[in-house]
Amino acid sequence: MGTLIGTLVGVLPGLGPAAAIALLLPSTFHATPVSATIMLAGIYYGAMYGGSTTSILVNIPGEAASVVTCLDGHKMALKGRAGPALGIAAFGSFIAGTFGVIALSLTGPILSGVALRFGPPEYFAMMIVGITVLTYLSSGSMVKALLIAAVGLILGGVGMDAISGKYRFTYGLQVLADGVGLVPVVMGLFGIAEVLENLETEIRRDVLATEFKNLLPTLKDWKDSAAPIGRGTFLGFFLGLIPGGGAIIASFASYAIEKKVSKHPEEFGHGAIQGVAGPEAANNSAASGNFIPLLTLGIPCNAVMAILLGALMIHGLQPGPLLMTKAPDLFWGTIVSMYIGNAMLLVLNLPLIGLWVRVLKVPYYLLYPLILLFCLVGAYSINNNAGDVLIMLVFGVVGYLMRKFQYDAAPLVLALVLGPMLEEAFANR
Amino acid sequence: MLSKGDFSIFISRPLSLAFLITAALLIIIPIVTQRKKLATLEE
């Protein structure tokens, strides 16, 4: 289910995985933590697969990590090679995704063992690094990112102080007594703000009329793509491990490397298959790598992982080194689901390509009201409280203004999640 | 509490110190690079 929704989210331009996970988070409240995590994780790596479809066929990236796929993928499609481009993107993603999951299952237990020796000072310092790296790598000004992270930390302090039991920054408002909830904030910043921003711009979606019968890449395509897939897989995985690093950086870095090592760099930007294979492998491998800091250290390395961390906490689980011993079903269940999910995505992406092309034609005047409805119902259903809806709407407007003034929302979400953990580690040092 | 309120615990434990140095460098390096760029442009 998660991979199916993820592919849909990846295919639809204007709706990213962070927004989709935020929208669907309330629907997982009645599910078991394992099922909820599996579905939300599936949306994340499924979006990486789906994003390439729009990049290749419409020249509009379905999500940010597929921006670079437009450069050569769409050019291949214009030359009548949409099938091999889609095929190599799907196979490259599958190979990289599977490698990422194998690496996750091998390194997870080792890292958890190391992290068990961490005390509160190490956790505190590591969370500071996490926030700093994210601000360092965030789009736009670093000063703006640091400012937004500081706002996130302050928002994390709203509500009852866990140590003294006193209320902080609530200004007598009952709605703030339990703190600023992660779900309404994320729904506002990523869901409502995305809709508001997209309303301003008309997105043209001229889907290429092409035959999708020959989706299997030729032997030459495989020869040309094998090394880029290998390099993209390794690069993506290691970039995914770094807090703040992730699929977007991995795909751009892979493209730059492929262009540099190629004997024919002049072909890049004109339909080089290496420019599709490398970045697509890198973004999927990074998506798997992102789970390592979250599941073993309890540190989310990007906004999507921060939302997943919030989801786990809502389900009463604390990601970190003890997760593997306290909830082995969740850790290993998620990993097994990723093996199956990667295979499912190959099945979903290639034979169902015609369906995704039809989905691309869904008009936005139907899609956006639906997203808004999901947001409103979802925010209210968290605690059956209209206050959460209000918080979501406020953050929707804040998120829209942040986009207008080029402030990245990711540091705010990360700081909001890490704020209380940071404070606890500082107090227990 | 490990340190009984002593802040020096953050720099006396090697891993914690290494993390904090990394964080500080991540803030300082872009500032220094930007200043150097501005100085070059002014010249």
Coordinates of C-alpha atoms in Angstrom, one line a residue:
Chain A
M1 CA 0.0 0.0 0.0
G2 CA 2.8 2.4 1.0
T3 CA 4.8 1.8 -2.2
L4 CA 1.6 2.3 -4.3
I5 CA 0.8 5.6 -2.6
G6 CA 4.5 6.5 -2.8
T7 CA 4.6 5.9 -6.6
L8 CA 1.5 8.0 -7.0
V9 CA 3.0 10.8 -4.9
G10 CA 6.2 10.6 -6.9
V11 CA 4.3 10.7 -10.2
L12 CA 2.2 13.7 -9.2
P13 CA 4.2 17.0 -9.5
G14 CA 3.5 19.4 -6.7
L15 CA 3.0 16.7 -4.0
G16 CA 6.2 15.5 -2.2
P17 CA 6.8 12.6 0.1
A18 CA 7.0 14.8 3.2
A19 CA 3.5 16.2 2.4
A20 CA 2.1 12.8 1.6
I21 CA 3.4 11.2 4.8
A22 CA 2.1 14.1 6.8
L23 CA -1.3 13.8 5.2
L24 CA -1.5 10.1 5.8
L25 CA 0.0 10.0 9.3
P26 CA -3.4 10.4 11.1
S27 CA -4.7 7.4 9.1
T28 CA -2.1 5.2 10.7
F29 CA -3.1 6.0 14.3
H30 CA -5.3 2.9 14.5
A31 CA -2.8 0.6 12.9
T32 CA 0.0 -1.3 14.7
P33 CA 3.4 0.6 14.9
V34 CA 4.9 -2.0 12.5
S35 CA 2.2 -1.6 9.8
A36 CA 2.3 2.2 10.2
T37 CA 6.1 2.4 9.8
I38 CA 6.1 0.0 6.9
M39 CA 3.4 2.1 5.1
L40 CA 5.1 5.4 5.7
A41 CA 8.5 4.1 4.8
G42 CA 7.0 2.7 1.6
I43 CA 5.7 6.1 0.7
Y44 CA 9.2 7.6 1.0
Y45 CA 11.1 5.2 -1.1
G46 CA 8.2 4.6 -3.5
A47 CA 8.2 8.4 -4.3
M48 CA 11.8 8.1 -5.3
Y49 CA 10.8 5.5 -8.0
G50 CA 7.7 7.4 -9.1
G51 CA 9.5 10.7 -9.4
S52 CA 11.4 9.6 -12.4
T53 CA 8.3 8.9 -14.5
T54 CA 7.2 12.5 -14.6
S55 CA 10.8 13.7 -15.1
I56 CA 11.2 11.5 -18.2
L57 CA 7.7 11.9 -19.7
V58 CA 6.7 15.5 -18.8
N59 CA 10.1 17.1 -18.0
I60 CA 8.6 18.1 -14.6
P61 CA 10.2 16.4 -11.6
G62 CA 7.6 14.5 -9.5
E63 CA 9.7 15.2 -6.4
A64 CA 12.9 17.1 -5.7
A65 CA 15.3 14.1 -6.0
S66 CA 14.2 13.6 -9.6
V67 CA 15.1 17.0 -10.8
V68 CA 18.4 15.8 -12.3
T69 CA 16.6 12.9 -14.2
C70 CA 14.8 15.6 -16.3
L71 CA 18.1 16.6 -17.9
D72 CA 18.8 13.4 -19.8
G73 CA 15.6 11.3 -19.2
H74 CA 13.3 13.7 -21.0
K75 CA 15.8 14.1 -23.9
M76 CA 15.8 10.3 -24.3
A77 CA 12.0 10.4 -24.4
L78 CA 12.1 13.1 -27.1
K79 CA 14.4 10.9 -29.1
G80 CA 11.8 8.1 -28.9
R81 CA 13.7 6.2 -26.1
A82 CA 11.2 6.8 -23.2
G83 CA 10.9 3.0 -22.7
P84 CA 14.6 2.3 -22.0
A85 CA 14.8 5.5 -19.9
L86 CA 11.9 4.4 -17.7
G87 CA 13.2 0.9 -17.7
I88 CA 16.8 1.7 -16.6
A89 CA 15.4 4.2 -14.0
A90 CA 13.2 1.4 -12.5
F91 CA 15.9 -1.3 -12.7
G92 CA 18.6 1.1 -11.4
S93 CA 16.3 2.1 -8.5
F94 CA 15.6 -1.6 -7.7
I95 CA 19.3 -2.6 -7.7
A96 CA 20.3 0.4 -5.6
G97 CA 17.3 0.1 -3.3
T98 CA 18.0 -3.6 -2.6
F99 CA 21.7 -2.9 -2.0
G100 CA 20.7 -0.1 0.4
V101 CA 18.4 -2.5 2.4
I102 CA 21.1 -5.2 2.5
A103 CA 23.5 -2.6 3.8
L104 CA 20.9 -1.4 6.3
S105 CA 20.4 -4.9 7.7
L106 CA 24.1 -5.5 8.0
T107 CA 25.2 -2.1 9.5
G108 CA 22.1 -1.5 11.7
P109 CA 23.0 -3.9 14.4
I110 CA 26.7 -2.8 14.5
L111 CA 25.8 0.9 14.7
S112 CA 23.2 0.2 17.4
G113 CA 25.9 -1.6 19.4
V114 CA 28.2 1.4 19.1
A115 CA 25.4 3.8 20.0
L116 CA 24.6 1.9 23.2
R117 CA 27.8 3.4 24.6
F118 CA 26.5 6.9 23.9
G119 CA 25.6 8.9 27.0
P120 CA 23.5 12.1 27.1
P121 CA 26.5 14.4 26.3
E122 CA 27.2 12.4 23.1
Y123 CA 23.5 12.4 22.1
F124 CA 23.2 16.2 22.8
A125 CA 26.3 16.9 20.6
M126 CA 25.2 14.5 17.9
M127 CA 21.8 16.2 17.7
I128 CA 23.5 19.6 17.4
V129 CA 25.5 18.2 14.5
G130 CA 22.3 16.9 12.9
I131 CA 20.7 20.3 13.0
T132 CA 23.8 22.1 11.9
V133 CA 24.4 19.8 8.9
L134 CA 20.8 20.2 7.8
T135 CA 21.1 24.0 8.0
Y136 CA 24.5 23.8 6.1
L137 CA 23.0 21.7 3.3
S138 CA 19.6 23.4 3.2
S139 CA 18.7 25.3 0.1
G140 CA 19.3 29.0 0.3
S141 CA 20.9 31.1 3.0
M142 CA 22.5 29.3 6.0
V143 CA 21.7 32.2 8.3
K144 CA 18.0 31.8 7.3
A145 CA 18.2 28.1 7.9
L146 CA 19.8 28.6 11.4
L147 CA 17.2 31.1 12.2
I148 CA 14.4 28.7 11.3
A149 CA 16.1 25.9 13.3
A150 CA 16.1 28.3 16.3
V151 CA 12.4 28.9 15.8
G152 CA 11.9 25.1 15.6
L153 CA 13.7 24.7 18.9
I154 CA 11.6 27.3 20.6
L155 CA 8.4 25.7 19.2
G156 CA 9.7 22.4 20.6
G157 CA 9.8 24.0 24.1
V158 CA 6.1 25.1 24.0
G159 CA 3.8 23.2 26.5
M160 CA 4.5 21.5 29.8
D161 CA 8.1 21.3 30.8
A162 CA 8.9 17.6 31.3
I163 CA 11.3 18.3 34.2
S164 CA 9.6 21.1 36.2
G165 CA 6.0 20.4 35.2
K166 CA 5.5 24.1 34.5
Y167 CA 3.8 25.5 31.3
R168 CA 6.1 27.4 28.9
F169 CA 5.2 29.8 26.1
T170 CA 1.5 28.8 26.3
Y171 CA 0.2 32.3 27.0
G172 CA -2.8 30.8 28.8
L173 CA -4.0 29.1 25.6
Q174 CA -5.3 25.6 26.2
V175 CA -4.5 24.6 22.6
L176 CA -0.8 25.0 23.4
A177 CA -0.8 23.2 26.7
D178 CA 0.3 19.9 25.1
G179 CA 2.8 21.7 23.0
V180 CA 2.8 22.4 19.2
G181 CA 2.0 19.0 17.6
L182 CA 4.3 17.8 14.9
V183 CA 1.5 16.4 12.7
P184 CA -0.5 19.7 12.3
V185 CA 2.8 21.7 11.8
V186 CA 4.0 19.3 9.1
M187 CA 0.6 19.1 7.4
G188 CA 0.6 22.9 7.3
L189 CA 4.2 23.5 6.3
F190 CA 4.2 20.8 3.6
G191 CA 0.6 20.1 2.6
I192 CA -1.3 23.4 2.8
A193 CA 1.7 25.5 1.9
E194 CA 2.4 23.3 -1.2
V195 CA -1.2 23.7 -2.4
L196 CA -1.1 27.5 -1.8
E197 CA 2.1 27.8 -3.7
N198 CA 1.1 25.6 -6.6
L199 CA -2.2 27.6 -7.0
E200 CA -0.1 30.5 -8.1
T201 CA 1.7 28.7 -10.8
E202 CA 0.2 27.0 -13.8
I203 CA 1.9 23.7 -14.3
R204 CA 1.8 22.6 -17.9
R205 CA 1.8 18.8 -18.2
D206 CA 2.3 17.8 -21.9
V207 CA 2.7 14.1 -21.5
L208 CA 4.7 12.6 -24.3
A209 CA 2.8 10.4 -26.6
T210 CA 5.1 7.4 -26.9
E211 CA 5.0 3.6 -27.1
F212 CA 5.8 1.9 -23.8
K213 CA 6.0 -1.6 -25.3
N214 CA 9.8 -1.8 -25.3
L215 CA 10.6 -0.9 -21.7
L216 CA 13.5 -3.3 -21.4
P217 CA 16.9 -1.7 -21.9
T218 CA 19.1 -3.1 -24.6
L219 CA 22.4 -4.9 -23.9
K220 CA 24.2 -1.7 -24.8
D221 CA 22.0 0.3 -22.4
W222 CA 22.9 -2.2 -19.7
K223 CA 26.7 -2.0 -20.5
D224 CA 26.5 1.8 -20.4
S225 CA 24.5 1.9 -17.2
A226 CA 26.1 -0.8 -15.1
A227 CA 29.0 1.3 -13.8
P228 CA 26.8 4.5 -13.2
I229 CA 24.3 2.3 -11.2
G230 CA 27.2 0.8 -9.1
R231 CA 28.7 4.2 -8.4
G232 CA 25.4 5.9 -7.7
T233 CA 24.4 3.1 -5.3
F234 CA 27.6 3.5 -3.2
L235 CA 27.6 7.2 -3.3
G236 CA 23.9 7.5 -2.5
F237 CA 24.1 5.1 0.4
F238 CA 26.9 7.0 2.1
L239 CA 25.4 10.4 1.5
G240 CA 22.1 9.1 2.9
L241 CA 23.9 8.2 6.2
I242 CA 25.0 11.8 6.8
P243 CA 22.6 13.9 8.8
G244 CA 21.2 16.5 6.4
G245 CA 22.3 14.5 3.4
G246 CA 19.8 12.6 1.3
A247 CA 18.3 11.7 -2.0
I248 CA 18.5 15.2 -3.5
I249 CA 22.2 15.7 -2.9
A250 CA 22.9 12.1 -3.9
S251 CA 21.3 12.5 -7.3
F252 CA 23.1 15.7 -8.1
A253 CA 26.4 14.4 -6.9
S254 CA 26.0 11.2 -8.9
Y255 CA 25.2 13.2 -12.1
A256 CA 28.3 15.4 -11.6
I257 CA 30.5 12.3 -11.1
E258 CA 29.1 10.5 -14.1
K259 CA 29.7 13.6 -16.3
K260 CA 33.2 13.9 -15.0
V261 CA 34.2 10.2 -15.5
S262 CA 32.4 9.9 -18.9
K263 CA 34.5 9.6 -22.1
H264 CA 31.7 11.7 -23.8
P265 CA 30.7 14.4 -21.3
E266 CA 29.2 16.4 -24.2
E267 CA 26.4 13.8 -24.5
F268 CA 25.1 14.7 -21.0
G269 CA 22.1 16.9 -21.3
H270 CA 21.3 15.4 -24.7
G271 CA 19.9 12.0 -23.7
A272 CA 22.8 10.1 -22.1
I273 CA 21.5 7.0 -20.3
Q274 CA 24.2 7.3 -17.7
G275 CA 22.6 10.6 -16.6
V276 CA 19.4 8.7 -15.8
A277 CA 20.9 5.5 -14.3
G278 CA 23.4 7.0 -11.9
P279 CA 21.1 9.6 -10.2
E280 CA 18.1 7.3 -10.0
A281 CA 20.3 4.6 -8.3
A282 CA 21.8 7.3 -6.0
N283 CA 18.5 8.7 -4.8
N284 CA 17.0 5.3 -4.0
S285 CA 20.1 4.1 -2.3
A286 CA 20.2 7.3 -0.2
A287 CA 16.5 6.8 0.7
S288 CA 17.5 3.4 2.3
G289 CA 20.6 4.9 3.9
N290 CA 18.5 7.6 5.5
F291 CA 16.9 4.9 7.7
I292 CA 20.1 4.0 9.4
P293 CA 20.6 7.1 11.6
L294 CA 16.9 7.1 12.4
L295 CA 16.5 3.4 13.4
T296 CA 19.9 3.0 15.1
L297 CA 20.6 6.4 16.7
G298 CA 17.1 7.9 16.8
I299 CA 18.4 10.9 14.7
P300 CA 16.4 11.9 11.7
C301 CA 18.6 13.2 8.9
N302 CA 15.9 15.1 6.9
A303 CA 12.4 16.4 7.1
V304 CA 10.8 13.1 6.0
M305 CA 12.7 11.1 8.6
A306 CA 11.8 13.7 11.2
I307 CA 8.1 13.0 10.4
L308 CA 8.7 9.3 10.6
L309 CA 10.4 9.8 14.0
G310 CA 7.4 11.7 15.1
A311 CA 5.1 8.9 13.8
L312 CA 7.1 6.3 15.8
M313 CA 6.9 8.4 19.0
I314 CA 3.1 8.9 18.5
H315 CA 3.0 5.0 18.4
G316 CA 4.8 4.9 21.7
L317 CA 8.2 3.9 20.3
Q318 CA 11.5 5.7 20.8
P319 CA 13.9 5.1 17.8
G320 CA 17.5 4.6 18.9
P321 CA 19.9 1.9 19.8
L322 CA 17.4 0.2 22.1
L323 CA 14.8 -0.1 19.3
M324 CA 16.4 -3.3 18.1
T325 CA 16.0 -5.0 21.4
K326 CA 12.8 -3.4 22.6
A327 CA 10.9 -3.6 19.3
P328 CA 12.8 -6.1 17.0
D329 CA 9.6 -6.8 15.1
L330 CA 9.5 -3.1 14.0
F331 CA 13.2 -2.9 13.1
W332 CA 13.4 -6.2 11.2
G333 CA 9.8 -5.9 9.9
T334 CA 10.6 -2.6 8.3
I335 CA 13.7 -4.0 6.7
V336 CA 11.9 -7.1 5.3
S337 CA 9.1 -4.9 4.0
M338 CA 11.7 -2.8 2.2
Y339 CA 13.0 -5.9 0.4
I340 CA 9.4 -6.8 -0.7
G341 CA 8.6 -3.1 -1.4
N342 CA 11.5 -2.7 -3.8
A343 CA 10.4 -5.8 -5.7
M344 CA 6.8 -4.5 -5.6
L345 CA 7.9 -1.1 -7.0
L346 CA 9.5 -2.8 -10.0
V347 CA 6.1 -4.5 -10.6
L348 CA 4.2 -1.3 -10.1
N349 CA 6.4 0.9 -12.2
L350 CA 7.0 -1.0 -15.4
P351 CA 3.8 -2.8 -16.3
L352 CA 1.6 -0.1 -14.9
I353 CA 3.3 2.8 -16.7
G354 CA 0.2 3.4 -18.7
L355 CA -1.9 3.9 -15.5
W356 CA 0.7 6.4 -14.1
V357 CA 0.5 8.4 -17.4
R358 CA -3.3 8.6 -17.0
V359 CA -2.8 9.7 -13.3
L360 CA -0.7 12.5 -14.6
K361 CA -3.7 13.9 -16.4
V362 CA -5.8 14.3 -13.2
P363 CA -6.7 18.0 -13.1
Y364 CA -5.4 20.1 -10.2
Y365 CA -8.8 21.6 -9.6
L366 CA -9.8 18.2 -8.3
L367 CA -6.5 17.3 -6.7
Y368 CA -6.0 20.3 -4.5
P369 CA -9.4 20.4 -2.8
L370 CA -8.9 16.7 -2.1
I371 CA -5.5 17.5 -0.4
L372 CA -7.1 20.3 1.6
L373 CA -9.9 18.0 2.7
F374 CA -7.4 15.3 3.8
C375 CA -5.4 17.9 5.7
L376 CA -8.5 19.3 7.6
V377 CA -9.9 15.8 8.4
G378 CA -6.5 14.5 9.3
A379 CA -5.6 17.4 11.6
Y380 CA -8.9 17.2 13.4
S381 CA -8.7 13.4 13.8
I382 CA -5.4 13.5 15.8
N383 CA -7.1 14.5 19.1
N384 CA -10.6 15.4 17.9
N385 CA -9.6 19.0 18.6
A386 CA -10.3 22.0 16.4
G387 CA -7.1 23.6 17.9
D388 CA -4.9 21.3 15.9
V389 CA -6.8 22.4 12.7
L390 CA -6.1 26.0 13.7
I391 CA -2.4 25.2 14.3
M392 CA -2.2 23.5 10.9
L393 CA -3.8 26.5 9.1
V394 CA -1.5 28.9 10.8
F395 CA 1.5 26.9 9.8
G396 CA 0.1 26.5 6.3
V397 CA 0.2 30.3 5.9
V398 CA 3.6 30.4 7.6
G399 CA 4.9 27.7 5.3
Y400 CA 3.6 29.6 2.3
L401 CA 5.4 32.8 3.4
M402 CA 8.6 30.8 4.1
R403 CA 8.6 29.5 0.6
K404 CA 8.0 33.0 -0.8
F405 CA 10.9 34.4 1.2
Q406 CA 13.1 31.4 0.5
Y407 CA 13.2 29.9 4.0
D408 CA 13.6 26.1 4.1
A409 CA 11.0 24.3 6.3
A410 CA 13.2 21.2 6.9
P411 CA 15.3 22.7 9.7
L412 CA 12.2 23.8 11.5
V413 CA 10.7 20.3 11.5
L414 CA 13.9 18.7 12.5
A415 CA 14.5 21.2 15.3
L416 CA 10.8 20.8 16.5
V417 CA 11.3 17.0 16.8
L418 CA 14.8 17.2 18.2
G419 CA 14.1 20.1 20.6
P420 CA 12.6 18.1 23.5
M421 CA 15.1 15.3 23.0
L422 CA 17.9 17.9 23.0
E423 CA 16.6 19.4 26.2
E424 CA 16.3 16.0 27.8
A425 CA 19.9 15.1 26.9
F426 CA 21.1 18.4 28.1
A427 CA 19.3 18.1 31.4
N428 CA 20.6 14.5 31.9
R429 CA 24.2 15.3 31.0
Chain B
M1 CA 23.1 13.4 36.0
L2 CA 26.5 12.3 34.8
S3 CA 28.3 15.6 35.4
K4 CA 26.4 17.1 38.3
G5 CA 25.7 20.3 36.3
D6 CA 29.2 20.6 35.0
F7 CA 29.2 21.9 31.4
S8 CA 32.8 20.7 30.8
I9 CA 31.4 17.2 30.2
F10 CA 30.7 18.1 26.6
I11 CA 34.4 18.7 25.9
S12 CA 35.9 16.2 28.2
R13 CA 34.3 13.2 26.4
P14 CA 36.1 12.7 23.1
L15 CA 33.0 11.7 21.0
S16 CA 31.0 14.6 22.3
L17 CA 33.9 17.0 21.6
A18 CA 34.4 15.7 18.1
F19 CA 30.7 16.2 17.3
L20 CA 30.7 19.8 18.7
I21 CA 33.9 20.7 16.8
T22 CA 32.2 19.3 13.6
A23 CA 29.1 21.5 14.3
A24 CA 31.2 24.6 14.9
L25 CA 33.2 24.0 11.7
L26 CA 30.0 23.6 9.7
I27 CA 29.0 27.1 10.9
I28 CA 32.4 28.8 10.7
I29 CA 33.6 27.5 7.3
P30 CA 30.7 29.0 5.2
I31 CA 31.1 32.3 7.0
V32 CA 34.9 32.4 6.3
T33 CA 34.4 31.3 2.7
Q34 CA 31.8 33.9 2.1
R35 CA 34.0 36.7 3.6
K36 CA 36.9 35.6 1.4
K37 CA 34.7 35.7 -1.7
L38 CA 33.4 39.2 -0.8
A39 CA 37.0 40.4 -0.2
T40 CA 38.0 39.1 -3.6
L41 CA 35.1 40.8 -5.3
E42 CA 35.8 44.1 -3.6
E43 CA 39.4 43.9 -4.8

